[in-house]
């Protein structure tokens, strides 16, 4: 079974530039998550999708971050414009779905390491 | 709001030493608890989880964790570590009525061969 795929693996940009990350979840997984992991910290959930609908985006800085999951499969996360503090690893995870209150193991991708100069 | 504390940022042990990594959480309701591991160059993966029942949970590779409700703790243990256990370990908590997981800041474990 193929795992969660992410690209690019590394990205270096100047502040105020824009950047986009792509995620392809495990086939059949209805739930998709984007996390931000700043150096020295644990992953922090940015947004959770159930199929192509947003379940939780309470910690997404909506003035500069956006995400979409067209057709309920692949997803893109965009930052525009980037700030120095956005330097982090951006992790995508996916899980199957039974019901909202049930636990479904999250499978993580390799992440995209973003450096903002 | 839920939070997770991992007090040890970096632990260095020799092979065959015993391991205990601390994890405390703050939440008054029913929780599910997890330990995730990230080996060098690999993806974050689930090591073990506690939902209910026996508070002593066994995971992969000889790891175990004990849920102590009165102490809001879920410490990770292994009686004898190996060099291959070198990794970053994350404790996480989930409100049992939601799907969101809150991660701790992680503990980097280095094993001297």
mmCIF file of C-alpha atoms in Angstrom:
data_model
loop_
_atom_site.group_PDB
_atom_site.id
_atom_site.type_symbol
_atom_site.label_atom_id
_atom_site.label_comp_id
_atom_site.label_asym_id
_atom_site.label_seq_id
_atom_site.Cartn_x
_atom_site.Cartn_y
_atom_site.Cartn_z
ATOM 1 C CA UNK A 1 0.000 0.000 0.000
ATOM 2 C CA UNK A 2 1.454 3.345 -1.017
ATOM 3 C CA UNK A 3 1.864 5.875 1.758
ATOM 4 C CA UNK A 4 1.058 9.559 1.919
ATOM 5 C CA UNK A 5 2.973 11.446 -0.747
ATOM 6 C CA UNK A 6 4.100 15.038 -0.437
ATOM 7 C CA UNK A 7 5.979 17.404 -2.686
ATOM 8 C CA UNK A 8 8.252 19.184 -2.784
ATOM 9 C CA UNK A 9 10.417 17.773 -0.019
ATOM 10 C CA UNK A 10 12.340 21.010 0.432
ATOM 11 C CA UNK A 11 11.603 24.602 -0.458
ATOM 12 C CA UNK A 12 13.563 27.802 0.138
ATOM 13 C CA UNK A 13 11.902 31.140 -0.542
ATOM 14 C CA UNK A 14 12.303 34.800 0.312
ATOM 15 C CA UNK A 15 9.877 36.418 2.713
ATOM 16 C CA UNK A 16 6.788 37.877 1.046
ATOM 17 C CA UNK A 17 6.950 35.257 -1.710
ATOM 18 C CA UNK A 18 4.239 32.642 -2.108
ATOM 19 C CA UNK A 19 4.607 28.871 -1.915
ATOM 20 C CA UNK A 20 2.394 25.829 -2.381
ATOM 21 C CA UNK A 21 2.649 22.298 -1.063
ATOM 22 C CA UNK A 22 0.937 19.243 -2.450
ATOM 23 C CA UNK A 23 -0.330 16.119 -0.710
ATOM 24 C CA UNK A 24 -1.697 12.868 -2.054
ATOM 25 C CA UNK A 25 -3.258 10.775 0.731
ATOM 26 C CA UNK A 26 -3.481 7.018 0.978
ATOM 27 C CA UNK A 27 -6.045 5.712 -1.474
ATOM 28 C CA UNK A 28 -9.502 5.565 0.053
ATOM 29 C CA UNK A 29 -8.704 7.777 3.031
ATOM 30 C CA UNK A 30 -11.473 10.319 3.430
ATOM 31 C CA UNK A 31 -9.808 12.461 6.084
ATOM 32 C CA UNK A 32 -6.782 14.608 5.348
ATOM 33 C CA UNK A 33 -4.789 16.754 7.754
ATOM 34 C CA UNK A 34 -2.171 19.465 7.345
ATOM 35 C CA UNK A 35 0.196 20.059 10.260
ATOM 36 C CA UNK A 36 2.891 22.645 10.855
ATOM 37 C CA UNK A 37 5.936 21.485 12.811
ATOM 38 C CA UNK A 38 8.283 24.248 13.877
ATOM 39 C CA UNK A 39 11.770 23.188 14.948
ATOM 40 C CA UNK A 40 11.735 22.005 18.549
ATOM 41 C CA UNK A 41 7.961 21.679 18.695
ATOM 42 C CA UNK A 42 5.404 18.990 18.014
ATOM 43 C CA UNK A 43 3.123 19.017 14.997
ATOM 44 C CA UNK A 44 0.284 21.540 15.190
ATOM 45 C CA UNK A 45 -2.896 20.933 13.236
ATOM 46 C CA UNK A 46 -3.588 23.627 10.668
ATOM 47 C CA UNK A 47 -6.588 22.187 8.871
ATOM 48 C CA UNK A 48 -8.566 18.962 8.654
ATOM 49 C CA UNK A 49 -10.650 17.910 5.662
ATOM 50 C CA UNK A 50 -13.378 15.304 5.534
ATOM 51 C CA UNK A 51 -13.635 14.449 1.841
ATOM 52 C CA UNK A 52 -13.570 17.955 0.311
ATOM 53 C CA UNK A 53 -15.175 19.746 3.256
ATOM 54 C CA UNK A 54 -13.326 21.516 6.077
ATOM 55 C CA UNK A 55 -13.821 19.995 9.546
ATOM 56 C CA UNK A 56 -11.426 22.161 11.541
ATOM 57 C CA UNK A 57 -9.382 25.158 10.438
ATOM 58 C CA UNK A 58 -9.333 26.977 13.759
ATOM 59 C CA UNK A 59 -5.532 27.228 13.829
ATOM 60 C CA UNK A 60 -5.017 28.140 10.189
ATOM 61 C CA UNK A 61 -3.757 31.746 9.797
ATOM 62 C CA UNK A 62 -6.347 32.580 7.194
ATOM 63 C CA UNK A 63 -4.853 35.948 6.293
ATOM 64 C CA UNK A 64 -1.964 34.177 4.595
ATOM 65 C CA UNK A 65 -2.633 30.437 4.537
ATOM 66 C CA UNK A 66 -5.183 28.667 2.387
ATOM 67 C CA UNK A 67 -5.875 25.043 1.619
ATOM 68 C CA UNK A 68 -8.134 23.147 -0.665
ATOM 69 C CA UNK A 69 -8.992 19.569 -1.380
ATOM 70 C CA UNK A 70 -10.690 19.422 -4.706
ATOM 71 C CA UNK A 71 -12.561 16.201 -5.493
ATOM 72 C CA UNK A 72 -11.812 14.902 -2.008
ATOM 73 C CA UNK A 73 -8.444 13.387 -2.905
ATOM 74 C CA UNK A 74 -5.301 15.517 -3.357
ATOM 75 C CA UNK A 75 -4.808 18.673 -1.366
ATOM 76 C CA UNK A 76 -2.732 21.820 -1.666
ATOM 77 C CA UNK A 77 -1.648 24.165 1.097
ATOM 78 C CA UNK A 78 -0.606 27.679 0.088
ATOM 79 C CA UNK A 79 1.148 30.461 1.939
ATOM 80 C CA UNK A 80 0.927 33.960 0.494
ATOM 81 C CA UNK A 81 2.863 35.999 1.474
ATOM 82 C CA UNK A 82 5.346 33.986 3.523
ATOM 83 C CA UNK A 83 6.904 35.301 6.717
ATOM 84 C CA UNK A 84 10.116 34.269 8.436
ATOM 85 C CA UNK A 85 8.132 32.513 11.182
ATOM 86 C CA UNK A 86 6.553 30.202 8.600
ATOM 87 C CA UNK A 87 9.831 28.275 8.398
ATOM 88 C CA UNK A 88 8.812 24.776 9.444
ATOM 89 C CA UNK A 89 8.100 21.284 8.236
ATOM 90 C CA UNK A 90 4.605 20.941 6.801
ATOM 91 C CA UNK A 91 3.211 17.470 7.336
ATOM 92 C CA UNK A 92 0.269 15.910 5.608
ATOM 93 C CA UNK A 93 -1.557 12.966 7.144
ATOM 94 C CA UNK A 94 -4.571 10.915 6.171
ATOM 95 C CA UNK A 95 -6.931 8.475 7.832
ATOM 96 C CA UNK A 96 -9.927 6.411 6.933
ATOM 97 C CA UNK A 97 -13.270 7.490 8.332
ATOM 98 C CA UNK A 98 -15.936 5.735 10.372
ATOM 99 C CA UNK A 99 -17.534 8.455 12.431
ATOM 100 C CA UNK A 100 -16.302 11.733 13.812
ATOM 101 C CA UNK A 101 -15.817 10.573 17.367
ATOM 102 C CA UNK A 102 -14.060 7.382 16.419
ATOM 103 C CA UNK A 103 -10.340 7.133 16.247
ATOM 104 C CA UNK A 104 -8.851 6.363 12.881
ATOM 105 C CA UNK A 105 -5.080 6.063 12.810
ATOM 106 C CA UNK A 106 -3.376 8.916 11.035
ATOM 107 C CA UNK A 107 -0.652 8.027 8.564
ATOM 108 C CA UNK A 108 1.892 10.733 7.959
ATOM 109 C CA UNK A 109 3.792 11.759 4.868
ATOM 110 C CA UNK A 110 7.494 12.688 4.782
ATOM 111 C CA UNK A 111 6.782 16.411 5.071
ATOM 112 C CA UNK A 112 7.948 19.485 3.202
ATOM 113 C CA UNK A 113 10.703 21.488 4.857
ATOM 114 C CA UNK A 114 10.150 25.191 4.194
ATOM 115 C CA UNK A 115 12.848 27.764 4.815
ATOM 116 C CA UNK A 116 11.867 31.420 4.538
ATOM 117 C CA UNK A 117 14.825 33.807 4.218
ATOM 118 C CA UNK B 1 -7.773 23.727 26.267
ATOM 119 C CA UNK B 2 -5.852 20.498 26.071
ATOM 120 C CA UNK B 3 -2.086 20.562 26.305
ATOM 121 C CA UNK B 4 0.700 18.025 26.480
ATOM 122 C CA UNK B 5 4.018 18.448 28.290
ATOM 123 C CA UNK B 6 7.156 16.483 27.619
ATOM 124 C CA UNK B 7 9.725 17.673 30.089
ATOM 125 C CA UNK B 8 12.763 15.929 28.642
ATOM 126 C CA UNK B 9 13.886 17.594 25.432
ATOM 127 C CA UNK B 10 16.928 15.412 24.843
ATOM 128 C CA UNK B 11 17.788 12.126 26.526
ATOM 129 C CA UNK B 12 21.099 10.340 26.008
ATOM 130 C CA UNK B 13 21.464 6.716 27.075
ATOM 131 C CA UNK B 14 23.842 3.845 26.531
ATOM 132 C CA UNK B 15 22.658 0.640 24.922
ATOM 133 C CA UNK B 16 20.890 -1.735 27.346
ATOM 134 C CA UNK B 17 19.939 1.117 29.685
ATOM 135 C CA UNK B 18 16.333 1.432 30.754
ATOM 136 C CA UNK B 19 14.220 4.229 29.338
ATOM 137 C CA UNK B 20 11.410 6.294 30.733
ATOM 138 C CA UNK B 21 10.120 9.373 28.897
ATOM 139 C CA UNK B 22 7.708 11.589 30.751
ATOM 140 C CA UNK B 23 4.398 12.856 29.394
ATOM 141 C CA UNK B 24 1.764 14.857 31.228
ATOM 142 C CA UNK B 25 -1.436 16.232 29.790
ATOM 143 C CA UNK B 26 -4.027 18.694 30.912
ATOM 144 C CA UNK B 27 -7.635 17.850 30.211
ATOM 145 C CA UNK B 28 -10.428 16.978 32.578
ATOM 146 C CA UNK B 29 -12.486 14.738 30.359
ATOM 147 C CA UNK B 30 -12.030 11.344 28.790
ATOM 148 C CA UNK B 31 -8.910 11.211 26.679
ATOM 149 C CA UNK B 32 -7.145 8.939 24.294
ATOM 150 C CA UNK B 33 -3.362 8.944 24.550
ATOM 151 C CA UNK B 34 -0.668 8.194 22.027
ATOM 152 C CA UNK B 35 3.048 7.913 21.564
ATOM 153 C CA UNK B 36 4.416 8.578 18.102
ATOM 154 C CA UNK B 37 7.985 8.020 16.962
ATOM 155 C CA UNK B 38 10.011 9.531 14.162
ATOM 156 C CA UNK B 39 13.175 7.657 13.263
ATOM 157 C CA UNK B 40 15.867 9.630 11.424
ATOM 158 C CA UNK B 41 14.788 10.233 7.839
ATOM 159 C CA UNK B 42 11.470 8.472 8.297
ATOM 160 C CA UNK B 43 7.831 9.409 8.671
ATOM 161 C CA UNK B 44 6.093 10.017 11.953
ATOM 162 C CA UNK B 45 4.457 6.745 12.978
ATOM 163 C CA UNK B 46 2.282 5.438 15.789
ATOM 164 C CA UNK B 47 4.159 3.569 18.540
ATOM 165 C CA UNK B 48 1.252 2.782 20.849
ATOM 166 C CA UNK B 49 -2.084 4.105 22.017
ATOM 167 C CA UNK B 50 -4.388 3.980 25.031
ATOM 168 C CA UNK B 51 -8.136 4.196 24.742
ATOM 169 C CA UNK B 52 -9.559 2.282 27.680
ATOM 170 C CA UNK B 53 -9.082 -0.844 29.768
ATOM 171 C CA UNK B 54 -5.703 -1.987 31.040
ATOM 172 C CA UNK B 55 -3.711 1.177 31.772
ATOM 173 C CA UNK B 56 -0.489 -0.594 30.820
ATOM 174 C CA UNK B 57 -0.268 -0.531 27.053
ATOM 175 C CA UNK B 58 2.242 -2.465 24.998
ATOM 176 C CA UNK B 59 3.414 -1.218 21.642
ATOM 177 C CA UNK B 60 5.840 -2.168 18.946
ATOM 178 C CA UNK B 61 9.540 -2.867 19.464
ATOM 179 C CA UNK B 62 9.225 -3.633 23.173
ATOM 180 C CA UNK B 63 7.860 -0.234 24.204
ATOM 181 C CA UNK B 64 5.119 0.168 26.766
ATOM 182 C CA UNK B 65 3.335 3.063 28.410
ATOM 183 C CA UNK B 66 1.329 3.393 31.587
ATOM 184 C CA UNK B 67 -1.700 5.629 31.919
ATOM 185 C CA UNK B 68 -1.990 7.031 35.447
ATOM 186 C CA UNK B 69 -5.214 9.016 35.525
ATOM 187 C CA UNK B 70 -4.613 10.584 38.932
ATOM 188 C CA UNK B 71 -1.321 12.010 37.730
ATOM 189 C CA UNK B 72 -2.498 12.916 34.202
ATOM 190 C CA UNK B 73 0.516 11.009 32.945
ATOM 191 C CA UNK B 74 1.303 8.582 30.161
ATOM 192 C CA UNK B 75 5.000 7.781 30.448
ATOM 193 C CA UNK B 76 6.793 5.696 27.845
ATOM 194 C CA UNK B 77 9.116 2.919 28.980
ATOM 195 C CA UNK B 78 11.463 0.334 27.588
ATOM 196 C CA UNK B 79 13.541 -1.945 29.833
ATOM 197 C CA UNK B 80 16.574 -2.143 27.545
ATOM 198 C CA UNK B 81 17.162 0.297 24.697
ATOM 199 C CA UNK B 82 19.000 -0.415 21.489
ATOM 200 C CA UNK B 83 20.951 1.874 19.203
ATOM 201 C CA UNK B 84 18.093 1.577 16.704
ATOM 202 C CA UNK B 85 15.776 3.311 19.179
ATOM 203 C CA UNK B 86 17.480 6.599 18.376
ATOM 204 C CA UNK B 87 14.573 8.798 17.305
ATOM 205 C CA UNK B 88 12.275 11.610 18.329
ATOM 206 C CA UNK B 89 9.319 10.596 20.452
ATOM 207 C CA UNK B 90 6.065 12.550 20.658
ATOM 208 C CA UNK B 91 3.320 12.152 23.200
ATOM 209 C CA UNK B 92 -0.168 13.165 22.049
ATOM 210 C CA UNK B 93 -3.649 13.462 23.485
ATOM 211 C CA UNK B 94 -7.087 13.437 21.942
ATOM 212 C CA UNK B 95 -10.428 14.364 23.391
ATOM 213 C CA UNK B 96 -12.342 11.094 22.990
ATOM 214 C CA UNK B 97 -15.318 12.962 21.479
ATOM 215 C CA UNK B 98 -13.248 14.653 18.766
ATOM 216 C CA UNK B 99 -10.782 13.692 16.092
ATOM 217 C CA UNK B 100 -8.163 16.369 16.731
ATOM 218 C CA UNK B 101 -4.843 15.241 18.261
ATOM 219 C CA UNK B 102 -2.640 17.581 20.295
ATOM 220 C CA UNK B 103 1.074 16.780 20.244
ATOM 221 C CA UNK B 104 3.743 17.472 22.830
ATOM 222 C CA UNK B 105 6.997 19.144 21.852
ATOM 223 C CA UNK B 106 8.860 15.868 21.563
ATOM 224 C CA UNK B 107 11.847 14.193 23.218
ATOM 225 C CA UNK B 108 14.931 13.423 21.214
ATOM 226 C CA UNK B 109 16.453 10.110 22.271
ATOM 227 C CA UNK B 110 20.089 9.412 21.446
ATOM 228 C CA UNK B 111 21.553 5.979 22.140
ATOM 229 C CA UNK B 112 25.295 5.525 22.456
ATOM 230 C CA UNK B 113 26.404 2.216 20.916
#
